[in-house]
Coordinates of C-alpha atoms in Angstrom, one line a residue:
M1 CA -55.6 -31.4 14.7
N2 CA -57.4 -29.6 16.9
K3 CA -58.6 -25.9 15.7
A4 CA -57.4 -23.7 18.1
I5 CA -54.3 -25.4 18.8
G6 CA -53.2 -25.2 14.9
E7 CA -54.1 -21.5 15.4
Q8 CA -51.9 -21.4 18.9
L9 CA -49.4 -23.0 17.2
E10 CA -49.1 -20.8 13.9
L11 CA -49.3 -17.7 16.2
W12 CA -46.1 -19.3 18.0
E13 CA -44.4 -19.8 14.9
A14 CA -44.8 -16.2 13.6
E15 CA -44.3 -14.4 16.2
I16 CA -41.7 -17.1 19.0
L17 CA -39.9 -18.8 16.4
A18 CA -39.6 -16.7 13.1
P19 CA -37.9 -13.2 15.5
A20 CA -35.6 -16.2 17.4
K21 CA -34.1 -17.7 14.2
A22 CA -33.6 -14.4 12.9
R23 CA -32.1 -13.1 15.8
F24 CA -29.9 -16.7 16.8
P25 CA -29.4 -18.0 12.8
L26 CA -29.4 -21.5 13.5
R27 CA -26.5 -23.2 13.7
R28 CA -26.7 -25.9 10.3
E29 CA -29.5 -25.4 7.1
R30 CA -30.4 -29.0 8.5
F31 CA -30.5 -30.8 11.5
E32 CA -30.7 -34.7 11.0
T33 CA -30.3 -38.4 12.9
S34 CA -27.6 -40.4 11.8
S35 CA -30.2 -42.5 9.6
G36 CA -31.0 -39.8 7.9
T37 CA -34.1 -38.1 9.9
E38 CA -35.1 -35.0 10.1
V39 CA -35.3 -33.3 13.1
P40 CA -38.0 -30.7 13.5
D41 CA -38.5 -27.3 15.2
L42 CA -41.0 -28.9 17.8
V43 CA -41.8 -32.6 19.1
G44 CA -44.8 -33.1 21.2
P45 CA -46.8 -36.9 21.3
S46 CA -47.8 -37.4 17.9
S47 CA -46.0 -39.5 15.1
D48 CA -46.0 -36.0 13.0
G49 CA -43.7 -33.8 15.7
V50 CA -46.9 -32.2 15.9
P51 CA -49.2 -31.9 19.4
T52 CA -52.7 -33.4 19.2
E53 CA -53.7 -33.2 22.4
A54 CA -54.4 -29.8 23.6
T55 CA -54.3 -30.4 27.3
Y56 CA -51.1 -31.4 26.8
V57 CA -50.0 -27.6 25.0
D58 CA -52.4 -26.3 27.7
R59 CA -50.3 -27.7 30.4
L60 CA -46.9 -27.2 28.1
G61 CA -47.2 -24.9 26.2
V62 CA -44.5 -24.7 23.3
P63 CA -40.9 -23.4 23.6
G64 CA -39.8 -20.2 24.0
S65 CA -43.2 -18.9 25.6
F66 CA -45.6 -19.1 28.6
P67 CA -44.8 -21.2 31.4
Y68 CA -41.4 -22.0 29.6
T69 CA -41.4 -25.2 30.7
R70 CA -40.1 -26.2 27.3
G71 CA -37.3 -24.4 27.6
V72 CA -36.7 -20.3 27.4
Q73 CA -35.4 -19.7 24.2
P74 CA -37.1 -21.1 21.2
T75 CA -35.0 -22.8 19.6
M76 CA -32.6 -23.7 22.0
Y77 CA -29.3 -24.9 21.4
R78 CA -30.2 -25.3 17.6
G79 CA -29.4 -21.1 17.7
R80 CA -27.0 -20.9 19.2
L81 CA -24.6 -23.9 22.5
W82 CA -25.3 -23.0 25.9
T83 CA -22.0 -20.8 27.6
M84 CA -19.0 -23.7 28.5
R85 CA -17.8 -22.0 31.3
Q86 CA -14.8 -23.7 33.7
Y87 CA -15.1 -22.1 37.4
A88 CA -11.0 -21.6 38.2
G89 CA -9.1 -19.0 40.0
F90 CA -6.3 -20.1 42.4
G91 CA -3.7 -18.7 43.8
S92 CA -1.5 -15.3 42.7
A93 CA -4.0 -13.4 39.7
S94 CA -1.2 -13.9 37.6
E95 CA -1.6 -17.5 37.4
S96 CA -5.1 -17.4 37.9
N97 CA -4.9 -15.3 34.4
E98 CA -2.7 -17.8 32.6
R99 CA -5.2 -20.8 33.4
Y100 CA -7.8 -18.7 31.9
R101 CA -5.8 -17.7 28.9
Y102 CA -5.4 -21.6 28.4
L103 CA -8.8 -22.5 29.3
L104 CA -10.2 -20.1 26.4
G105 CA -7.3 -21.3 23.7
A106 CA -8.4 -24.7 24.4
G107 CA -12.8 -23.5 23.6
Q108 CA -14.3 -22.3 26.2
T109 CA -16.7 -19.5 25.9
G110 CA -16.9 -17.5 29.1
L111 CA -14.7 -17.5 32.4
S112 CA -15.6 -18.3 35.8
V113 CA -14.0 -16.9 38.9
A114 CA -13.7 -18.5 41.9
F115 CA -11.9 -16.9 44.3
D116 CA -10.0 -16.9 47.9
L117 CA -12.3 -17.0 51.5
P118 CA -10.7 -13.8 52.2
T119 CA -11.8 -12.5 49.3
Q120 CA -15.2 -13.4 49.8
M121 CA -15.4 -12.4 53.7
G122 CA -13.9 -9.0 52.8
Y123 CA -10.5 -9.4 53.9
D124 CA -7.3 -8.4 52.6
S125 CA -4.9 -10.7 52.4
D126 CA -2.6 -9.1 55.2
A127 CA -5.7 -9.1 57.6
P128 CA -4.8 -12.0 60.6
E129 CA -7.9 -12.9 59.5
S130 CA -6.3 -14.3 56.2
L131 CA -3.4 -16.3 57.8
G132 CA -3.0 -19.6 55.7
E133 CA -6.1 -19.0 53.5
V134 CA -4.9 -17.3 50.5
G135 CA -5.4 -18.6 47.7
R136 CA -5.9 -21.9 48.6
V137 CA -9.8 -22.4 47.1
G138 CA -9.3 -19.8 44.7
V139 CA -8.0 -16.4 43.6
A140 CA -6.8 -13.6 46.0
I141 CA -7.8 -10.0 44.9
D142 CA -6.8 -7.1 47.0
S143 CA -7.7 -4.1 45.1
V144 CA -8.4 -3.0 41.4
E145 CA -5.1 -3.3 40.6
D146 CA -5.3 -7.3 41.4
M147 CA -8.4 -7.5 39.6
A148 CA -5.8 -6.1 37.0
V149 CA -3.5 -8.9 36.6
L150 CA -6.5 -10.8 36.4
M151 CA -8.4 -10.3 33.0
D152 CA -4.8 -9.1 31.4
G153 CA -4.9 -9.3 28.1
I154 CA -8.8 -10.4 28.3
P155 CA -10.6 -8.0 26.1
L156 CA -13.9 -7.2 28.5
D157 CA -15.8 -6.2 25.9
S158 CA -16.3 -9.8 24.1
V159 CA -16.2 -11.5 26.8
S160 CA -18.6 -12.6 29.2
T161 CA -17.3 -13.2 33.2
S162 CA -19.1 -14.6 35.9
M163 CA -17.9 -13.9 39.7
T164 CA -18.6 -16.2 42.4
I165 CA -18.9 -14.0 44.6
N166 CA -21.6 -12.7 47.1
A167 CA -20.8 -10.6 50.1
T168 CA -18.3 -8.3 48.3
A169 CA -20.2 -8.7 45.1
P170 CA -20.3 -4.7 44.7
V171 CA -17.0 -4.5 46.3
L172 CA -15.9 -6.4 43.6
L173 CA -17.9 -6.3 40.1
A174 CA -16.3 -2.2 40.6
Q175 CA -13.2 -3.7 40.3
Y176 CA -13.9 -5.1 37.1
M177 CA -15.5 -2.2 36.2
A178 CA -12.6 0.5 36.3
V179 CA -10.7 -2.7 34.6
G180 CA -12.8 -2.6 32.1
K181 CA -12.2 1.6 32.1
R182 CA -8.9 0.4 31.6
Q183 CA -8.9 -1.1 28.7
G184 CA -11.8 1.2 26.9
V185 CA -14.7 -0.8 27.6
P186 CA -17.7 1.4 28.6
A187 CA -19.5 0.2 31.4
H188 CA -22.8 -0.3 29.4
K189 CA -20.8 -2.9 26.9
L190 CA -19.5 -5.2 30.0
R191 CA -21.6 -8.5 29.9
G192 CA -21.3 -10.9 33.1
T193 CA -22.6 -12.4 36.6
V194 CA -22.2 -11.4 39.9
Q195 CA -24.2 -14.3 41.9
N196 CA -24.7 -11.8 44.9
D197 CA -27.4 -14.4 46.3
I198 CA -26.8 -13.9 49.9
L199 CA -29.5 -15.6 51.2
K200 CA -28.2 -18.8 50.7
E201 CA -24.6 -17.8 52.4
Y202 CA -26.8 -17.6 55.7
M203 CA -28.6 -21.2 54.7
A204 CA -26.0 -23.3 53.7
R205 CA -22.1 -21.9 52.2
G206 CA -21.6 -19.0 55.4
T207 CA -19.5 -16.5 53.3
Y208 CA -21.7 -13.9 55.1
I209 CA -20.9 -10.6 56.5
Y210 CA -23.2 -8.4 57.3
P211 CA -26.4 -9.1 59.2
P212 CA -29.4 -10.4 56.5
R213 CA -31.2 -6.6 56.3
P214 CA -28.4 -4.3 55.1
S215 CA -27.0 -7.4 53.2
M216 CA -30.4 -7.4 51.0
R217 CA -30.2 -3.6 50.9
L218 CA -26.1 -3.8 48.8
V219 CA -27.8 -6.5 46.9
T220 CA -31.4 -4.0 45.4
D221 CA -28.4 -1.0 45.4
L222 CA -26.3 -3.0 42.7
F223 CA -30.2 -3.8 40.9
A224 CA -30.5 -0.1 40.6
F225 CA -27.6 0.9 39.5
C226 CA -26.7 -1.8 36.6
A227 CA -30.3 -1.5 35.2
E228 CA -29.0 2.6 34.6
R229 CA -25.4 1.3 34.3
V230 CA -24.0 -1.6 33.5
P231 CA -27.7 -2.9 31.6
Q232 CA -25.6 -6.3 30.2
W233 CA -25.4 -7.2 33.4
N234 CA -26.5 -9.8 35.3
T235 CA -27.6 -8.7 38.7
I236 CA -27.9 -11.3 40.7
S237 CA -27.1 -15.2 40.5
I238 CA -29.5 -17.0 43.0
S239 CA -28.2 -20.4 43.8
G240 CA -29.8 -23.2 44.5
Y241 CA -26.1 -25.1 43.9
H242 CA -24.6 -24.4 47.9
V243 CA -27.9 -25.8 49.3
R244 CA -27.9 -28.2 47.5
E245 CA -24.0 -29.2 48.3
A246 CA -25.3 -28.8 51.8
G247 CA -27.5 -32.1 51.6
C248 CA -30.9 -30.7 50.4
T249 CA -32.8 -32.6 48.0
A250 CA -33.6 -32.0 44.5
V251 CA -36.9 -30.3 45.3
Q252 CA -35.5 -28.3 48.8
E253 CA -33.0 -26.9 46.0
V254 CA -36.3 -25.8 44.1
A255 CA -38.1 -24.4 46.5
F256 CA -35.5 -22.8 48.1
T257 CA -33.9 -21.2 45.3
L258 CA -37.2 -19.9 44.2
A259 CA -38.1 -18.5 47.5
D260 CA -34.9 -16.7 47.5
G261 CA -35.2 -15.0 44.2
L262 CA -39.2 -14.0 45.4
A263 CA -37.5 -12.0 48.2
Y264 CA -35.4 -10.4 46.4
V265 CA -37.3 -8.9 43.8
Q266 CA -39.9 -8.4 46.7
A267 CA -37.4 -6.0 48.2
A268 CA -36.2 -4.2 45.1
V269 CA -39.5 -3.5 44.4
E270 CA -39.9 -1.9 48.1
Q271 CA -37.1 0.0 47.4
G272 CA -39.4 1.7 44.0
L273 CA -37.7 0.1 41.5
D274 CA -39.9 -1.2 38.1
V275 CA -39.6 -5.5 38.6
N276 CA -39.5 -5.0 34.5
A277 CA -36.3 -2.8 34.6
F278 CA -34.2 -5.6 37.1
A279 CA -36.1 -9.2 36.7
P280 CA -35.0 -8.8 33.2
R281 CA -31.3 -9.9 34.4
L282 CA -31.9 -11.6 37.0
S283 CA -30.2 -15.2 36.4
F284 CA -30.3 -18.6 38.6
F285 CA -27.7 -21.5 39.9
F286 CA -28.8 -24.7 39.8
N287 CA -26.9 -28.5 41.0
V288 CA -26.8 -31.2 39.0
H289 CA -27.1 -34.6 40.4
N290 CA -26.7 -38.4 39.6
N291 CA -30.5 -38.8 39.2
F292 CA -30.6 -38.0 35.6
L293 CA -34.5 -37.8 35.3
E294 CA -35.0 -36.2 38.7
E295 CA -32.8 -33.7 37.6
V296 CA -33.8 -32.8 33.7
A297 CA -37.5 -32.5 35.6
K298 CA -36.0 -30.0 38.6
F299 CA -34.9 -27.7 35.9
R300 CA -38.8 -27.6 33.7
A301 CA -40.6 -27.0 36.5
A302 CA -37.7 -24.3 38.0
R303 CA -38.8 -23.1 34.7
R304 CA -42.3 -23.1 35.0
L305 CA -43.0 -22.5 38.5
W306 CA -40.9 -18.9 38.3
A307 CA -42.9 -18.2 35.6
R308 CA -46.2 -18.6 36.8
L309 CA -45.1 -16.9 40.3
M310 CA -43.5 -13.8 38.8
K311 CA -46.9 -13.9 36.9
E312 CA -49.3 -14.7 39.8
R313 CA -47.1 -12.0 42.7
F314 CA -46.0 -9.2 40.5
G315 CA -47.9 -9.1 37.5
A316 CA -44.1 -8.9 35.7
N317 CA -44.1 -9.6 32.1
A318 CA -42.9 -11.9 29.9
R319 CA -39.2 -11.2 30.0
S320 CA -39.4 -11.2 33.6
Q321 CA -41.3 -14.3 33.9
R322 CA -38.3 -16.2 32.3
L323 CA -35.8 -18.3 34.4
R324 CA -32.4 -18.0 32.6
F325 CA -30.1 -20.4 34.5
H326 CA -26.5 -21.8 35.3
S327 CA -25.8 -25.3 36.0
Q328 CA -22.7 -26.8 37.3
T329 CA -21.9 -31.2 38.3
A330 CA -23.0 -32.0 41.7
G331 CA -19.3 -31.5 43.6
S332 CA -20.7 -33.3 46.7
T333 CA -20.9 -36.1 44.5
L334 CA -17.1 -36.2 43.5
T335 CA -15.3 -39.0 45.4
A336 CA -11.3 -38.8 47.2
Q337 CA -11.7 -42.7 46.2
Q338 CA -11.5 -43.8 42.0
P339 CA -11.2 -40.4 41.3
D340 CA -11.6 -41.4 37.7
N341 CA -15.0 -42.3 38.7
N342 CA -15.7 -38.9 38.8
V343 CA -15.5 -38.3 34.7
V344 CA -18.5 -40.3 33.7
R345 CA -20.7 -38.8 36.8
V346 CA -19.3 -35.8 35.2
A347 CA -21.1 -37.0 32.4
V348 CA -24.2 -37.4 32.9
Q349 CA -24.5 -34.8 34.8
A350 CA -24.3 -32.8 32.3
L351 CA -26.0 -34.5 30.0
A352 CA -29.1 -33.9 32.3
S353 CA -28.3 -30.2 33.3
V354 CA -28.5 -29.9 28.4
L355 CA -31.1 -32.2 27.6
G356 CA -32.6 -29.2 30.9
G357 CA -32.2 -26.7 28.8
T358 CA -29.5 -25.2 30.8
Q359 CA -28.2 -21.4 29.5
S360 CA -24.3 -22.5 30.8
L361 CA -22.3 -25.0 32.6
H362 CA -19.3 -25.7 34.8
T363 CA -18.4 -29.5 34.5
N364 CA -16.4 -30.4 37.6
S365 CA -12.8 -31.6 37.1
R366 CA -12.5 -35.5 38.8
D367 CA -9.3 -34.3 41.0
E368 CA -11.9 -32.0 43.0
A369 CA -12.2 -33.9 45.9
L370 CA -8.6 -34.3 46.5
S371 CA -6.9 -30.6 45.4
L372 CA -7.5 -27.5 43.2
P373 CA -7.6 -29.4 39.7
T374 CA -4.3 -30.1 37.4
E375 CA -4.9 -28.7 33.6
D376 CA -4.7 -32.3 32.4
S377 CA -8.4 -33.2 34.1
V378 CA -10.1 -29.2 33.6
R379 CA -9.1 -30.1 30.0
I380 CA -10.9 -33.4 30.2
A381 CA -14.0 -31.9 32.1
L382 CA -14.4 -28.9 29.1
R383 CA -14.0 -31.8 26.4
T384 CA -16.9 -33.2 28.0
Q385 CA -19.0 -30.2 27.5
Q386 CA -17.7 -30.6 23.9
I387 CA -18.3 -33.6 23.3
I388 CA -22.0 -33.6 24.7
A389 CA -22.5 -30.7 21.7
S390 CA -20.8 -31.9 19.1
E391 CA -21.3 -35.9 19.4
T392 CA -24.7 -36.5 20.8
G393 CA -26.9 -35.0 18.6
V394 CA -29.1 -33.8 21.6
A395 CA -28.2 -30.0 21.0
D396 CA -30.3 -30.7 17.7
W397 CA -33.5 -31.1 19.3
V398 CA -35.7 -28.5 21.5
D399 CA -36.5 -30.3 25.0
P400 CA -36.8 -34.2 23.9
L401 CA -38.0 -35.9 26.9
A402 CA -41.4 -33.7 26.5
G403 CA -43.8 -36.0 27.1
S404 CA -41.7 -38.2 28.5
Y405 CA -44.1 -40.2 30.9
A406 CA -41.5 -40.1 33.8
V407 CA -40.3 -36.9 33.2
E408 CA -43.5 -35.2 32.9
F409 CA -44.9 -37.0 36.5
L410 CA -41.4 -36.2 38.1
T411 CA -42.0 -32.2 36.4
D412 CA -45.9 -31.4 38.1
S413 CA -44.5 -33.4 42.0
I414 CA -41.1 -31.1 42.5
E415 CA -43.3 -27.9 41.1
A416 CA -45.9 -29.4 43.4
G417 CA -43.7 -30.0 46.4
A418 CA -41.7 -26.6 46.4
R419 CA -45.2 -25.0 45.9
E420 CA -46.0 -26.6 49.9
Y421 CA -42.7 -25.1 50.7
L422 CA -43.2 -22.3 49.3
A423 CA -46.1 -21.3 51.5
T424 CA -45.3 -22.5 54.8
I425 CA -42.4 -19.9 53.9
D426 CA -45.2 -17.4 53.5
G427 CA -46.4 -18.2 56.0
L428 CA -43.1 -17.6 58.0
G429 CA -42.7 -14.1 56.9
G430 CA -40.7 -14.9 53.8
M431 CA -37.8 -16.5 53.0
V432 CA -35.5 -13.8 55.5
A433 CA -37.5 -14.6 58.4
A434 CA -37.9 -17.5 57.7
I435 CA -33.7 -17.7 57.6
E436 CA -33.8 -15.8 60.8
Q437 CA -36.1 -18.3 62.4
G438 CA -33.4 -21.4 60.7
Y439 CA -36.8 -23.2 59.4
P440 CA -34.4 -23.9 56.2
Q441 CA -30.9 -24.2 57.8
R442 CA -33.1 -27.5 59.9
E443 CA -35.1 -28.7 56.4
I444 CA -32.0 -28.6 54.9
Q445 CA -29.6 -30.3 57.8
D446 CA -32.1 -32.8 58.4
A447 CA -32.1 -33.6 54.8
A448 CA -28.3 -34.0 54.1
Y449 CA -28.4 -36.2 57.4
R450 CA -31.3 -38.4 56.0
T451 CA -28.6 -39.3 53.4
Q452 CA -25.7 -39.7 55.0
R453 CA -27.7 -42.5 57.3
A454 CA -28.5 -44.0 54.1
I455 CA -24.9 -43.7 52.4
E456 CA -23.3 -45.5 55.8
R457 CA -26.0 -48.5 56.1
G458 CA -25.2 -48.8 51.7
E459 CA -28.7 -47.8 50.9
Q460 CA -27.5 -45.4 48.8
E461 CA -25.0 -47.2 47.2
V462 CA -21.4 -44.5 45.4
V463 CA -19.5 -46.5 43.2
G464 CA -15.8 -46.7 45.4
V465 CA -17.3 -46.2 48.6
N466 CA -19.3 -48.2 49.6
V467 CA -19.4 -50.4 46.6
H468 CA -16.9 -51.9 44.4
R469 CA -14.1 -50.8 46.5
L470 CA -10.4 -51.3 45.3
E471 CA -8.2 -52.5 48.8
A472 CA -5.0 -51.0 47.6
E473 CA -6.0 -47.2 46.1
P474 CA -3.6 -45.4 43.4
V475 CA -2.2 -41.8 44.5
P476 CA -2.6 -39.5 41.6
E477 CA -0.9 -36.0 40.6
T478 CA -2.0 -33.5 42.3
L479 CA -1.8 -29.8 41.6
Q480 CA -0.1 -28.5 44.5
L481 CA 0.4 -24.5 45.1
D482 CA 4.0 -21.9 45.8
P483 CA 3.7 -22.0 49.9
A484 CA 5.5 -18.4 49.5
L485 CA 2.4 -17.1 47.3
E486 CA 0.5 -15.4 50.9
A487 CA 3.6 -13.5 51.3
Q488 CA 4.1 -12.0 47.8
Q489 CA 0.1 -10.8 48.0
V490 CA 0.7 -9.2 51.1
A491 CA 3.9 -7.4 49.7
R492 CA 2.2 -6.2 46.6
L493 CA -0.8 -5.0 48.9
Q494 CA 1.4 -3.4 51.5
T495 CA 3.5 -2.0 47.9
L496 CA -0.3 -0.8 46.4
R497 CA -0.6 0.8 49.8
A498 CA 2.5 3.2 50.1
E499 CA 2.3 4.2 46.5
R500 CA -1.8 5.4 46.5
S501 CA -2.4 8.9 47.4
A502 CA -3.2 8.0 51.0
S503 CA -5.6 11.2 51.3
A504 CA -8.1 10.4 48.3
A505 CA -8.3 6.9 49.9
T506 CA -9.3 8.2 52.6
A507 CA -12.0 10.1 51.7
A508 CA -13.3 7.9 49.3
I509 CA -14.0 5.0 52.6
D510 CA -15.1 8.4 54.8
T511 CA -17.8 8.6 51.6
V512 CA -19.0 5.0 51.6
R513 CA -19.4 5.1 55.5
R514 CA -21.6 7.6 55.5
T515 CA -23.4 6.9 52.3
A516 CA -23.8 3.4 54.5
E517 CA -25.4 5.2 57.4
G518 CA -27.7 6.6 55.3
T519 CA -30.6 5.6 52.8
D520 CA -28.3 6.3 48.9
N521 CA -27.0 3.9 46.8
L522 CA -23.4 2.4 47.9
I523 CA -22.7 1.5 44.5
P524 CA -21.2 4.5 43.2
P525 CA -18.7 5.3 46.3
I526 CA -17.6 1.9 46.7
L527 CA -16.8 2.7 42.6
E528 CA -15.2 5.8 43.3
A529 CA -13.0 4.0 46.0
V530 CA -11.8 0.8 44.1
E531 CA -10.2 3.3 41.8
A532 CA -8.6 5.8 44.6
R533 CA -7.2 2.3 44.6
C534 CA -9.0 1.8 48.4
T535 CA -8.9 -2.5 49.0
L536 CA -12.0 -4.7 49.7
G537 CA -11.0 -4.8 53.8
E538 CA -11.3 -1.4 53.6
I539 CA -14.3 -0.7 51.8
S540 CA -16.0 -3.5 53.7
D541 CA -14.6 -2.6 57.3
A542 CA -16.0 0.7 56.8
L543 CA -19.8 -1.0 56.1
R544 CA -18.6 -3.4 58.9
G545 CA -18.6 -0.9 60.9
V546 CA -22.5 0.4 59.7
F547 CA -24.2 -2.6 59.6
G548 CA -22.0 -5.0 61.8
L549 CA -21.8 -8.5 61.6
H550 CA -24.6 -11.0 61.4
R551 CA -24.2 -14.1 64.2
E552 CA -25.2 -17.3 63.0
V553 CA -28.7 -18.8 63.6
V554 CA -27.8 -22.0 65.9
V555 CA -30.7 -24.4 64.5
L556 CA -31.2 -27.7 67.3

């Protein structure tokens, strides 16, 4: 073996692998296949498991070290499995709380909260804009009292909670902190993530409120606040998931997601924050589609490219270079036709995510193309992850597909393609300017159009849709929401307003408004407003009055 490589591996074992094993003791004393072959700590392109090519180690590195192509932890799932989250939230806070307790009892290891559209858009449930949408695609949360019901009986000092919320992320996190305080859990012990990725909303999803630049202020204010007060909280989940759902390619998903990430880092640095004070708490959120090897390679390419960009552009340290990500199987690949086929799609996508090195995973349910998922289908989705973890043996290996000609070719190709997009975005003045000019929106729309045309022509086969169809589709059982839910939620809201101190609420909202007009951090007054039992809509209205509303860029 080359002497330099041997020295590099010895250094890795002493300074990276050994401390990792101490921090996360291995799940078993010995990892082996069904034939009794031992699985080593490190596998490379040679018969004895030791990398023999200098170029292999130099280009890929080793697990847990720059450029993190092979994973952000040297032991990966040998020390600790990925977090199994099932994204859930529907109807009222009490109904969602029941679902969370069910999932935790079934073996889920973290919560993932879905909010209804009014909550995402900063409207209370009794606002005219909310009519007919309350509790429909997620849980309705108007105030800290709703958040308390949502988390009733769930110990916030031991459960990690992910919240898919963007424009109103500061308000929802403030509510969560207030509930933690009621439980006696100090903010520094809270663990979880707010998505807080507003840039992708302008590109793909549409649940924005304010224009991009004041929205970026809210993002960076949350960075600064949590770095000091909620240090274990992931302050952003930079999301490629939704741009992929909107129709982009794997290369575009990597490029646009990392471009968003660079924009957030740059904005925070310009506000005077030390990159190494907040960047270690950045997290990412990726989609997992059906092209199995491309998806595995996508995650490896994203890790490597992010590490290089953070080093090149910001001189960030090792912890700030690591791309940690949550993944979710692709909702856009689920079919209403023959929905049981979706179980297979989800299993394939979940396996690709695990082989690609995810830190957290949500598996979609078979019936989500038709309605909110039933308990039975949610259980199957969770069991899919548990079967991969317990029965396939893939969690015993660190980056098991490394060295595959196909995977390495695709990893290089995706990274190169993403760099081309990043160069174009830089030329436009960065991601915020590119969004304002409609560039990523056009690219996503064009890619989505090409895919749809390929499906319609039969060039891209979708089983049960344009091939292998059934003449008579059976009608599956779907979850139905109580039509009285909206009226009940509005009544709760009106009771809150009647019982709280009106003067305290008014004073708190005035403080939010004055702070928005200045330059101080907005999170402390938002937290005070939440504790004064101000509603999400009232706080959002105060910010709307100062920041205005974003008007969508029309892309032609």
